[in-house]
Coordinates of N, CA, C and O in Angstrom, one line a residue:
X24 N 109.8 86.8 81.8 CA 109.3 87.5 82.9 C 109.2 89.0 82.5 O 110.2 89.6 82.0
X25 N 108.1 89.6 82.7 CA 107.8 91.0 82.3 C 108.3 91.9 83.4 O 108.6 91.5 84.6
X26 N 108.2 93.2 83.1 CA 108.5 94.2 84.1 C 107.5 94.3 85.3 O 107.9 94.5 86.4
X27 N 106.3 94.0 85.0 CA 105.3 93.9 86.1 C 105.6 92.8 87.0 O 105.4 92.9 88.2
X28 N 106.0 91.7 86.5 CA 106.4 90.5 87.3 C 107.6 90.9 88.2 O 107.6 90.5 89.4
X29 N 108.5 91.6 87.7 CA 109.7 92.0 88.5 C 109.3 93.0 89.6 O 109.8 92.9 90.7
X30 N 108.4 93.9 89.3 CA 107.9 94.9 90.3 C 107.2 94.2 91.4 O 107.4 94.4 92.6
X31 N 106.3 93.2 91.0 CA 105.6 92.5 92.0 C 106.5 91.6 92.8 O 106.3 91.5 94.0
X32 N 107.5 91.0 92.2 CA 108.5 90.2 93.0 C 109.2 91.1 94.0 O 109.4 90.7 95.2
X33 N 109.6 92.3 93.6 CA 110.4 93.2 94.5 C 109.4 93.7 95.6 O 109.8 93.7 96.8
X34 N 108.2 94.1 95.3 CA 107.3 94.5 96.3 C 106.9 93.4 97.2 O 106.7 93.6 98.4
X35 N 106.8 92.2 96.7 CA 106.5 91.0 97.6 C 107.7 90.8 98.6 O 107.4 90.5 99.7
X36 N 108.9 90.9 98.1 CA 110.1 90.8 99.0 C 110.1 91.9 100.0 O 110.4 91.6 101.2
X37 N 109.7 93.1 99.7 CA 109.7 94.2 100.7 C 108.6 93.9 101.7 O 108.8 94.1 102.9
X38 N 107.4 93.4 101.2 CA 106.3 93.0 102.1 C 106.7 92.0 103.1 O 106.5 92.1 104.3
X39 N 107.3 90.9 102.6 CA 107.7 89.8 103.5 C 108.8 90.3 104.5 O 108.8 89.9 105.7
X40 N 109.8 91.0 104.0 CA 110.8 91.5 104.9 C 110.3 92.5 106.0 O 110.7 92.3 107.1
X41 N 109.4 93.4 105.6 CA 108.9 94.3 106.5 C 107.9 93.6 107.5 O 107.9 93.9 108.7
X42 N 107.2 92.6 107.0 CA 106.4 91.8 107.9 C 107.2 91.0 108.9 O 106.8 90.9 110.1
X43 N 108.4 90.5 108.5 CA 109.3 89.8 109.5 C 109.8 90.8 110.5 O 109.9 90.5 111.7
X44 N 110.1 92.0 110.1 CA 110.5 93.0 111.0 C 109.4 93.5 112.0 O 109.7 93.9 113.1
X45 N 108.2 93.5 111.5 CA 107.1 93.8 112.4 C 107.0 92.9 113.6 O 106.9 93.3 114.7
X46 N 107.1 91.6 113.3 CA 107.0 90.6 114.4 C 108.3 90.4 115.1 O 108.4 89.8 116.1
X47 N 109.4 90.8 114.5 CA 110.7 90.5 115.0 C 111.3 91.6 115.9 O 112.3 91.4 116.6
X48 N 110.8 92.9 115.8 CA 111.4 94.0 116.5 C 110.9 94.0 117.9 O 109.8 93.5 118.2
X49 N 111.7 94.5 118.8 CA 111.4 94.6 120.2 C 110.8 96.0 120.6 O 110.4 96.2 121.7
X50 N 110.7 96.9 119.6 CA 110.2 98.2 119.8 C 108.8 98.3 119.2 O 108.6 98.1 118.0
X51 N 107.8 98.7 120.0 CA 106.4 98.7 119.6 C 106.2 99.7 118.5 O 105.5 99.5 117.5
X52 N 106.7 100.9 118.6 CA 106.5 102.0 117.7 C 107.2 101.6 116.3 O 106.7 101.8 115.3
X53 N 108.4 101.0 116.4 CA 109.1 100.6 115.2 C 108.3 99.5 114.5 O 108.3 99.4 113.3
X54 N 107.7 98.6 115.3 CA 106.8 97.6 114.7 C 105.7 98.2 113.9 O 105.3 97.8 112.8
X55 N 105.1 99.3 114.5 CA 104.0 100.0 113.8 C 104.5 100.7 112.5 O 103.8 100.7 111.5
X56 N 105.7 101.2 112.5 CA 106.3 101.8 111.3 C 106.7 100.8 110.3 O 106.5 101.0 109.1
X57 N 107.1 99.6 110.7 CA 107.4 98.6 109.7 C 106.1 98.1 109.1 O 106.0 97.6 108.0
X58 N 105.0 98.1 109.9 CA 103.7 97.7 109.4 C 103.3 98.7 108.3 O 102.7 98.3 107.3
X59 N 103.6 100.0 108.4 CA 103.3 101.0 107.4 C 104.0 100.6 106.1 O 103.5 100.6 105.0
X60 N 105.3 100.2 106.2 CA 106.1 99.8 105.0 C 105.4 98.5 104.4 O 105.3 98.5 103.1
X61 N 105.1 97.5 105.2 CA 104.5 96.3 104.6 C 103.2 96.6 103.9 O 102.9 96.1 102.8
X62 N 102.3 97.4 104.6 CA 101.0 97.7 104.0 C 101.2 98.6 102.7 O 100.4 98.5 101.8
X63 N 102.1 99.5 102.8 CA 102.4 100.3 101.6 C 102.9 99.5 100.4 O 102.5 99.7 99.2
X64 N 103.7 98.4 100.7 CA 104.2 97.6 99.6 C 103.0 96.7 99.0 O 102.9 96.5 97.8
X65 N 102.1 96.3 99.9 CA 100.9 95.6 99.4 C 100.1 96.6 98.5 O 99.5 96.1 97.5
X66 N 100.0 97.8 98.9 CA 99.3 98.8 98.0 C 100.0 98.9 96.7 O 99.4 99.0 95.6
X67 N 101.3 98.9 96.7 CA 102.1 98.9 95.4 C 101.8 97.7 94.6 O 101.7 97.7 93.3
X68 N 101.6 96.5 95.2 CA 101.2 95.3 94.5 C 99.9 95.5 93.8 O 99.7 95.1 92.7
X69 N 98.9 96.1 94.5 CA 97.6 96.3 93.9 C 97.8 97.3 92.7 O 97.1 97.1 91.7
X70 N 98.6 98.3 92.8 CA 98.8 99.2 91.7 C 99.4 98.4 90.5 O 99.0 98.7 89.4
X71 N 100.4 97.5 90.8 CA 101.0 96.7 89.7 C 99.9 95.8 89.0 O 100.0 95.5 87.8
X72 N 99.0 95.4 89.8 CA 97.9 94.5 89.2 C 96.8 95.3 88.5 O 96.0 94.7 87.9
X73 N 96.9 96.6 88.6 CA 95.9 97.5 87.9 C 94.7 97.8 88.7 O 93.7 98.2 88.2
X74 N 94.7 97.5 90.0 CA 93.5 97.8 90.9 C 93.8 99.1 91.6 O 94.1 99.0 92.8
X75 N 93.7 100.2 91.0 CA 94.0 101.5 91.6 C 93.1 101.8 92.8 O 93.6 102.3 93.8
X76 N 91.8 101.5 92.6 CA 90.9 101.8 93.7 C 91.3 101.0 95.0 O 91.3 101.6 96.1
X77 N 91.5 99.8 94.8 CA 91.9 98.9 96.0 C 93.2 99.4 96.6 O 93.4 99.4 97.8
X78 N 94.1 99.9 95.8 CA 95.4 100.4 96.3 C 95.2 101.6 97.1 O 95.8 101.7 98.2
X79 N 94.4 102.5 96.6 CA 94.1 103.7 97.4 C 93.3 103.5 98.7 O 93.5 104.1 99.7
X80 N 92.4 102.5 98.6 CA 91.7 102.1 99.8 C 92.7 101.5 100.8 O 92.6 101.8 102.0
X81 N 93.6 100.7 100.3 CA 94.7 100.1 101.2 C 95.4 101.2 101.9 O 95.7 101.2 103.1
X82 N 95.8 102.3 101.1 CA 96.6 103.3 101.7 C 95.8 104.1 102.7 O 96.2 104.4 103.8
X83 N 94.6 104.5 102.3 CA 93.7 105.3 103.2 C 93.3 104.6 104.5 O 93.4 105.1 105.6
X84 N 92.8 103.4 104.3 CA 92.2 102.7 105.4 C 93.3 102.1 106.3 O 93.4 102.3 107.5
X85 N 94.2 101.2 105.7 CA 95.1 100.5 106.5 C 96.3 101.4 107.0 O 96.6 101.5 108.1
X86 N 97.0 102.0 106.0 CA 98.1 102.8 106.3 C 97.7 104.0 107.1 O 98.3 104.4 108.1
X87 N 96.7 104.7 106.6 CA 96.3 106.0 107.2 C 95.5 105.8 108.5 O 95.8 106.6 109.4
X88 N 94.6 104.9 108.6 CA 93.7 104.9 109.7 C 94.1 103.8 110.8 O 94.3 104.1 111.9
X89 N 94.3 102.6 110.3 CA 94.5 101.5 111.3 C 95.9 101.7 112.0 O 96.0 101.5 113.2
X90 N 96.9 102.0 111.2 CA 98.2 102.2 111.9 C 98.3 103.4 112.8 O 98.8 103.3 113.9
X91 N 97.6 104.5 112.4 CA 97.5 105.6 113.3 C 96.8 105.3 114.5 O 97.1 105.7 115.6
X92 N 95.7 104.6 114.4 CA 94.9 104.1 115.5 C 95.8 103.2 116.4 O 95.7 103.4 117.7
X93 N 96.6 102.3 115.9 CA 97.4 101.5 116.6 C 98.5 102.3 117.4 O 98.7 102.1 118.6
X94 N 99.1 103.3 116.7 CA 100.1 104.1 117.4 C 99.5 105.0 118.5 O 100.1 105.2 119.6
X95 N 98.3 105.5 118.2 CA 97.6 106.3 119.3 C 97.2 105.4 120.5 O 97.3 105.8 121.6
X96 N 96.8 104.2 120.2 CA 96.4 103.3 121.3 C 97.7 103.0 122.1 O 97.6 102.9 123.4
X97 N 98.8 102.8 121.5 CA 100.1 102.6 122.2 C 100.4 103.8 123.1 O 100.8 103.6 124.3
X98 N 100.2 105.0 122.5 CA 100.6 106.2 123.3 C 99.6 106.5 124.4 O 100.0 106.9 125.5
X99 N 98.3 106.2 124.1 CA 97.3 106.5 125.1 C 97.3 105.5 126.3 O 97.0 105.9 127.4
X100 N 97.7 104.3 126.1 CA 97.7 103.3 127.2 C 99.0 103.3 127.9 O 99.1 102.5 128.8
X101 N 99.9 104.2 127.6 CA 101.2 104.3 128.3 C 101.9 103.0 128.3 O 102.5 102.6 129.2
X102 N 101.8 102.3 127.1 CA 102.6 101.0 127.0 C 104.1 101.3 126.8 O 104.4 102.4 126.4
X103 N 105.0 100.4 127.2 CA 106.4 100.7 127.0 C 106.7 100.9 125.5 O 106.4 100.0 124.7
X104 N 107.3 102.0 125.2 CA 107.6 102.3 123.8 C 109.0 101.7 123.4 O 109.1 101.3 122.2
X105 N 109.9 101.6 124.3 CA 111.2 101.1 123.9 C 111.2 99.6 123.9 O 110.2 98.9 123.9
X106 N 112.4 99.1 124.0 CA 112.6 97.6 124.0 C 112.0 97.1 125.3 O 112.2 97.6 126.4
X107 N 111.3 96.0 125.2 CA 110.6 95.4 126.4 C 111.2 94.0 126.7 O 111.5 93.2 125.9
X108 N 111.5 93.8 128.0 CA 112.0 92.6 128.5 C 111.0 91.5 128.4 O 111.3 90.3 128.5
X109 N 109.7 91.8 128.4 CA 108.7 90.8 128.3 C 108.7 90.0 127.0 O 108.1 89.0 126.9
X110 N 109.3 90.6 126.0 CA 109.3 90.0 124.7 C 110.5 89.0 124.5 O 110.7 88.5 123.4
X111 N 111.3 88.8 125.5 CA 112.4 87.9 125.4 C 112.0 86.5 125.7 O 112.5 85.9 126.6
X112 N 111.1 85.9 124.9 CA 110.6 84.6 125.1 C 111.2 83.7 124.0 O 111.7 84.2 123.0
X113 N 111.0 82.4 124.1 CA 111.4 81.5 123.1 C 110.6 81.8 121.8 O 109.4 81.8 121.9
X114 N 111.3 81.9 120.7 CA 110.5 82.2 119.5 C 110.2 80.9 118.7 O 109.7 81.0 117.6
X115 N 110.6 79.8 119.2 CA 110.3 78.5 118.4 C 108.8 78.2 118.3 O 108.4 77.8 117.2
X116 N 108.1 78.5 119.3 CA 106.6 78.2 119.2 C 106.0 79.1 118.1 O 105.2 78.7 117.3
X117 N 106.3 80.4 118.2 CA 105.8 81.3 117.2 C 106.2 81.0 115.8 O 105.4 81.1 114.8
X118 N 107.5 80.6 115.6 CA 108.0 80.3 114.3 C 107.3 79.0 113.8 O 107.0 78.9 112.6
X119 N 107.0 78.1 114.7 CA 106.4 76.8 114.3 C 104.9 77.1 113.9 O 104.5 76.6 112.8
X120 N 104.2 77.9 114.6 CA 102.8 78.3 114.3 C 102.8 79.1 113.0 O 102.0 78.8 112.1
X121 N 103.7 80.0 112.8 CA 103.8 80.8 111.6 C 104.1 80.0 110.4 O 103.5 80.1 109.3
X122 N 105.1 79.0 110.5 CA 105.4 78.2 109.4 C 104.2 77.2 109.0 O 103.9 77.0 107.9
X123 N 103.5 76.8 110.0 CA 102.3 75.9 109.8 C 101.2 76.7 109.1 O 100.6 76.2 108.2
X124 N 101.0 77.9 109.5 CA 100.0 78.7 108.9 C 100.4 79.1 107.4 O 99.5 79.0 106.5
X125 N 101.6 79.4 107.2 CA 102.1 79.7 105.9 C 102.0 78.5 104.9 O 101.5 78.6 103.8
X126 N 102.4 77.3 105.4 CA 102.3 76.1 104.6 C 100.8 75.7 104.4 O 100.4 75.3 103.3
X127 N 99.9 75.9 105.4 CA 98.5 75.7 105.2 C 97.9 76.6 104.1 O 97.1 76.2 103.3
X128 N 98.3 77.9 104.2 CA 97.7 78.8 103.2 C 98.3 78.5 101.8 O 97.6 78.6 100.8
X129 N 99.6 78.1 101.7 CA 100.1 77.8 100.4 C 99.4 76.5 99.8 O 99.1 76.5 98.6
X130 N 99.2 75.5 100.7 CA 98.5 74.4 100.2 C 97.0 74.7 99.8 O 96.5 74.2 98.8
X131 N 96.4 75.6 100.5 CA 95.1 76.0 100.1 C 95.0 76.7 98.8 O 94.2 76.4 97.9
X132 N 96.0 77.6 98.5 CA 96.1 78.3 97.2 C 96.4 77.3 96.1 O 95.8 77.4 95.0
X133 N 97.3 76.4 96.3 CA 97.6 75.4 95.3 C 96.4 74.6 95.0 O 96.1 74.3 93.8
X134 N 95.7 74.2 96.0 CA 94.5 73.3 95.8 C 93.4 74.1 95.1 O 92.7 73.6 94.3
X135 N 93.3 75.4 95.4 CA 92.2 76.2 94.9 C 92.4 76.6 93.4 O 91.5 76.6 92.6
X136 N 93.7 76.9 93.1 CA 93.9 77.4 91.7 C 94.6 76.4 90.8 O 94.6 76.6 89.6
X137 N 95.3 75.5 91.3 CA 95.9 74.4 90.5 C 96.8 75.0 89.5 O 96.9 74.5 88.4
X138 N 97.6 76.1 89.8 CA 98.5 76.7 88.9 C 97.9 77.2 87.6 O 98.6 77.2 86.6
X139 N 96.7 77.5 87.6 CA 96.1 78.1 86.4 C 96.3 79.5 86.3 O 96.6 80.2 87.3
X140 N 96.3 80.0 85.1 CA 96.5 81.5 84.9 C 95.1 82.1 84.8 O 94.1 81.6 84.4
X141 N 95.1 83.3 85.4 CA 93.8 84.1 85.5 C 94.0 85.3 84.5 O 95.0 86.0 84.6
X142 N 93.1 85.5 83.6 CA 93.2 86.6 82.7 C 93.2 88.0 83.4 O 92.4 88.1 84.3
X143 N 94.0 88.9 82.9 CA 94.1 90.2 83.5 C 93.0 91.0 82.9 O 92.5 90.8 81.8
X144 N 92.6 92.0 83.7 CA 91.6 93.0 83.2 C 90.2 92.4 83.1 O 89.5 92.6 82.1
X145 N 89.8 91.6 84.0 CA 88.4 91.0 84.0 C 87.4 92.1 84.1 O 87.5 92.9 85.0
X146 N 86.4 92.2 83.2 CA 85.5 93.3 83.3 C 84.6 93.1 84.5 O 84.3 92.0 84.9
X147 N 84.1 94.3 85.0 CA 83.2 94.2 86.2 C 83.9 94.4 87.5 O 83.3 94.3 88.5
X148 N 85.2 94.7 87.4 CA 86.0 94.9 88.7 C 86.3 96.3 88.9 O 87.3 96.6 89.7
X149 N 85.6 97.3 88.3 CA 85.9 98.7 88.5 C 85.3 99.3 89.8 O 84.7 98.6 90.6
X150 N 85.5 100.6 89.9 CA 85.0 101.3 91.1 C 83.5 101.2 91.2 O 83.0 101.1 92.3
X151 N 82.8 101.2 90.1 CA 81.3 101.2 90.2 C 80.8 99.9 90.7 O 79.9 99.8 91.5
X152 N 81.5 98.8 90.3 CA 81.1 97.4 90.8 C 81.4 97.2 92.2 O 80.6 96.7 93.0
X153 N 82.6 97.7 92.6 CA 83.0 97.6 94.1 C 82.0 98.5 94.9 O 81.6 98.0 96.0
X154 N 81.7 99.7 94.5 CA 80.8 100.5 95.2 C 79.4 99.9 95.3 O 78.8 100.0 96.4
X155 N 78.9 99.3 94.3 CA 77.6 98.7 94.3 C 77.6 97.5 95.2 O 76.6 97.3 96.0
X156 N 78.6 96.7 95.2 CA 78.7 95.6 96.1 C 78.8 96.0 97.6 O 78.2 95.4 98.5
X157 N 79.6 97.1 97.8 CA 79.8 97.6 99.2 C 78.5 98.1 99.8 O 78.2 97.9 100.9
X158 N 77.7 98.8 99.0 CA 76.5 99.4 99.5 C 75.3 98.6 99.4 O 74.2 99.0 99.8
X159 N 75.4 97.4 98.8 CA 74.3 96.5 98.8 C 74.5 95.2 99.6 O 73.7 94.9 100.5
X160 N 75.6 94.5 99.4 CA 75.8 93.2 100.0 C 76.6 93.3 101.3 O 76.5 92.5 102.2
X161 N 77.5 94.4 101.4 CA 78.4 94.4 102.5 C 78.2 95.6 103.5 O 79.1 96.0 104.2
X162 N 77.0 96.1 103.5 CA 76.7 97.3 104.4 C 76.9 96.9 105.9 O 77.5 97.6 106.6
X163 N 76.3 95.8 106.3 CA 76.3 95.4 107.7 C 77.7 95.1 108.2 O 78.1 95.6 109.2
X164 N 78.5 94.3 107.5 CA 79.9 94.1 108.0 C 80.7 95.4 108.0 O 81.5 95.6 108.9
X165 N 80.5 96.3 107.1 CA 81.2 97.6 107.0 C 80.8 98.4 108.3 O 81.7 98.9 108.9
X166 N 79.6 98.4 108.7 CA 79.2 99.2 109.8 C 79.6 98.5 111.1 O 80.0 99.2 112.1
X167 N 79.6 97.2 111.2 CA 80.1 96.5 112.3 C 81.6 96.8 112.6 O 82.0 97.0 113.7
X168 N 82.4 96.8 111.5 CA 83.8 97.1 111.7 C 84.0 98.5 112.2 O 84.9 98.8 113.0
X169 N 83.2 99.5 111.7 CA 83.3 100.9 112.1 C 82.9 101.0 113.6 O 83.6 101.7 114.3
X170 N 81.9 100.3 114.1 CA 81.6 100.3 115.5 C 82.7 99.7 116.3 O 83.0 100.1 117.4
X171 N 83.3 98.6 115.8 CA 84.3 97.9 116.5 C 85.5 98.8 116.7 O 86.1 98.9 117.8
X172 N 85.9 99.6 115.6 CA 87.0 100.5 115.7 C 86.7 101.6 116.7 O 87.6 102.1 117.4
X173 N 85.5 102.1 116.7 CA 85.1 103.2 117.6 C 85.2 102.7 119.1 O 85.7 103.4 119.9
X174 N 84.7 101.5 119.3 CA 84.8 100.9 120.7 C 86.2 100.7 121.1 O 86.5 100.9 122.3
X175 N 87.1 100.3 120.2 CA 88.5 100.2 120.5 C 89.1 101.5 120.9 O 89.9 101.6 121.9
X176 N 88.8 102.5 120.2 CA 89.3 103.9 120.5 C 88.8 104.4 121.8 O 89.6 104.9 122.7
X177 N 87.5 104.2 122.1 CA 86.9 104.6 123.4 C 87.6 103.8 124.5 O 87.9 104.3 125.6
X178 N 87.7 102.5 124.3 CA 88.4 101.7 125.3 C 89.8 102.1 125.6 O 90.2 102.1 126.8
X179 N 90.5 102.5 124.6 CA 91.9 102.9 124.8 C 91.9 104.2 125.6 O 92.8 104.4 126.5
X180 N 91.0 105.1 125.4 CA 90.9 106.3 126.2 C 90.6 106.0 127.6 O 91.2 106.6 128.5
X181 N 89.6 105.2 127.8 CA 89.2 104.8 129.2 C 90.3 104.1 130.0 O 90.6 104.5 131.1
X182 N 91.0 103.2 129.3 CA 92.1 102.5 130.0 C 93.3 103.5 130.3 O 93.9 103.4 131.3
X183 N 93.5 104.5 129.4 CA 94.6 105.4 129.6 C 94.4 106.4 130.7 O 95.3 107.0 131.2
X184 N 93.1 106.7 131.1 CA 92.8 107.7 132.1 C 92.3 107.0 133.3 O 91.2 106.6 133.4
X185 N 93.2 107.0 134.4 CA 92.7 106.4 135.6 C 91.7 107.2 136.4 O 91.0 106.7 137.3
X186 N 91.5 108.5 136.0 CA 90.5 109.3 136.8 C 89.1 109.1 136.3 O 88.2 109.5 136.9
X187 N 88.9 108.4 135.2 CA 87.6 108.1 134.7 C 86.9 107.0 135.5 O 87.5 105.9 135.7
X188 N 85.8 107.3 136.1 CA 85.1 106.4 137.0 C 85.6 106.2 138.4 O 85.1 105.5 139.2
X189 N 86.6 107.0 138.7 CA 87.2 107.0 140.1 C 86.3 107.7 141.0 O 85.7 108.8 140.7
X190 N 86.1 107.3 142.3 CA 85.3 107.9 143.3 C 86.2 109.0 143.9 O 87.3 108.8 144.3
X191 N 85.7 110.3 143.9 CA 86.5 111.4 144.4 C 86.7 111.2 145.9 O 85.8 110.8 146.6
X192 N 87.9 111.6 146.4 CA 88.2 111.5 147.8 C 87.4 112.6 148.5 O 87.2 113.7 148.0
X193 N 86.9 112.3 149.7 CA 86.1 113.3 150.5 C 87.0 114.5 150.9 O 88.2 114.3 151.2
X194 N 86.5 115.7 150.9 CA 87.2 116.9 151.3 C 87.2 117.0 152.8 O 86.3 116.5 153.4
X195 N 88.2 117.8 153.3 CA 88.2 118.0 154.7 C 87.0 118.8 155.1 O 86.6 119.7 154.4
X196 N 86.4 118.4 156.2 CA 85.3 119.1 156.8 C 83.9 118.6 156.2 O 82.9 119.2 156.5
X197 N 83.9 117.6 155.4 CA 82.7 117.1 154.9 C 82.3 115.8 155.5 O 83.0 115.0 155.9

């Protein structure tokens, strides 16, 4: 086992632990902060694999933008920030669905790769190839996601402001 394997194992443990805390905490803001830890550890895994561009995209897009958008949406919609009594439900159903999804993904990976080794440093996976693919084959999905995020932000602002669209009360004497 090499040093890179140990780093990836440690970062994988951090990712799984932080992911469990994301879904296990009763505080919405703390869940968002644990999500930052989980996504940061995934970026560290990308760095250990030698994919520096993907790691920085992970940090900028997911940690920087999506989590900040999530926290702003929580604050703008005036959702309860502390512990919520609505979350005191039976966790057996969620654990069963999560375990089923995990086992299904594990079986999919085993069936797809059959425990084969993949050579490191495959040529053609640099920033120029990713940029060319993004701006030729993936332009439409990229723009659709940007419009979706914009609509979510506008929707959070509209939901958080009860005065938007309200009919003003008539003044005295009118």
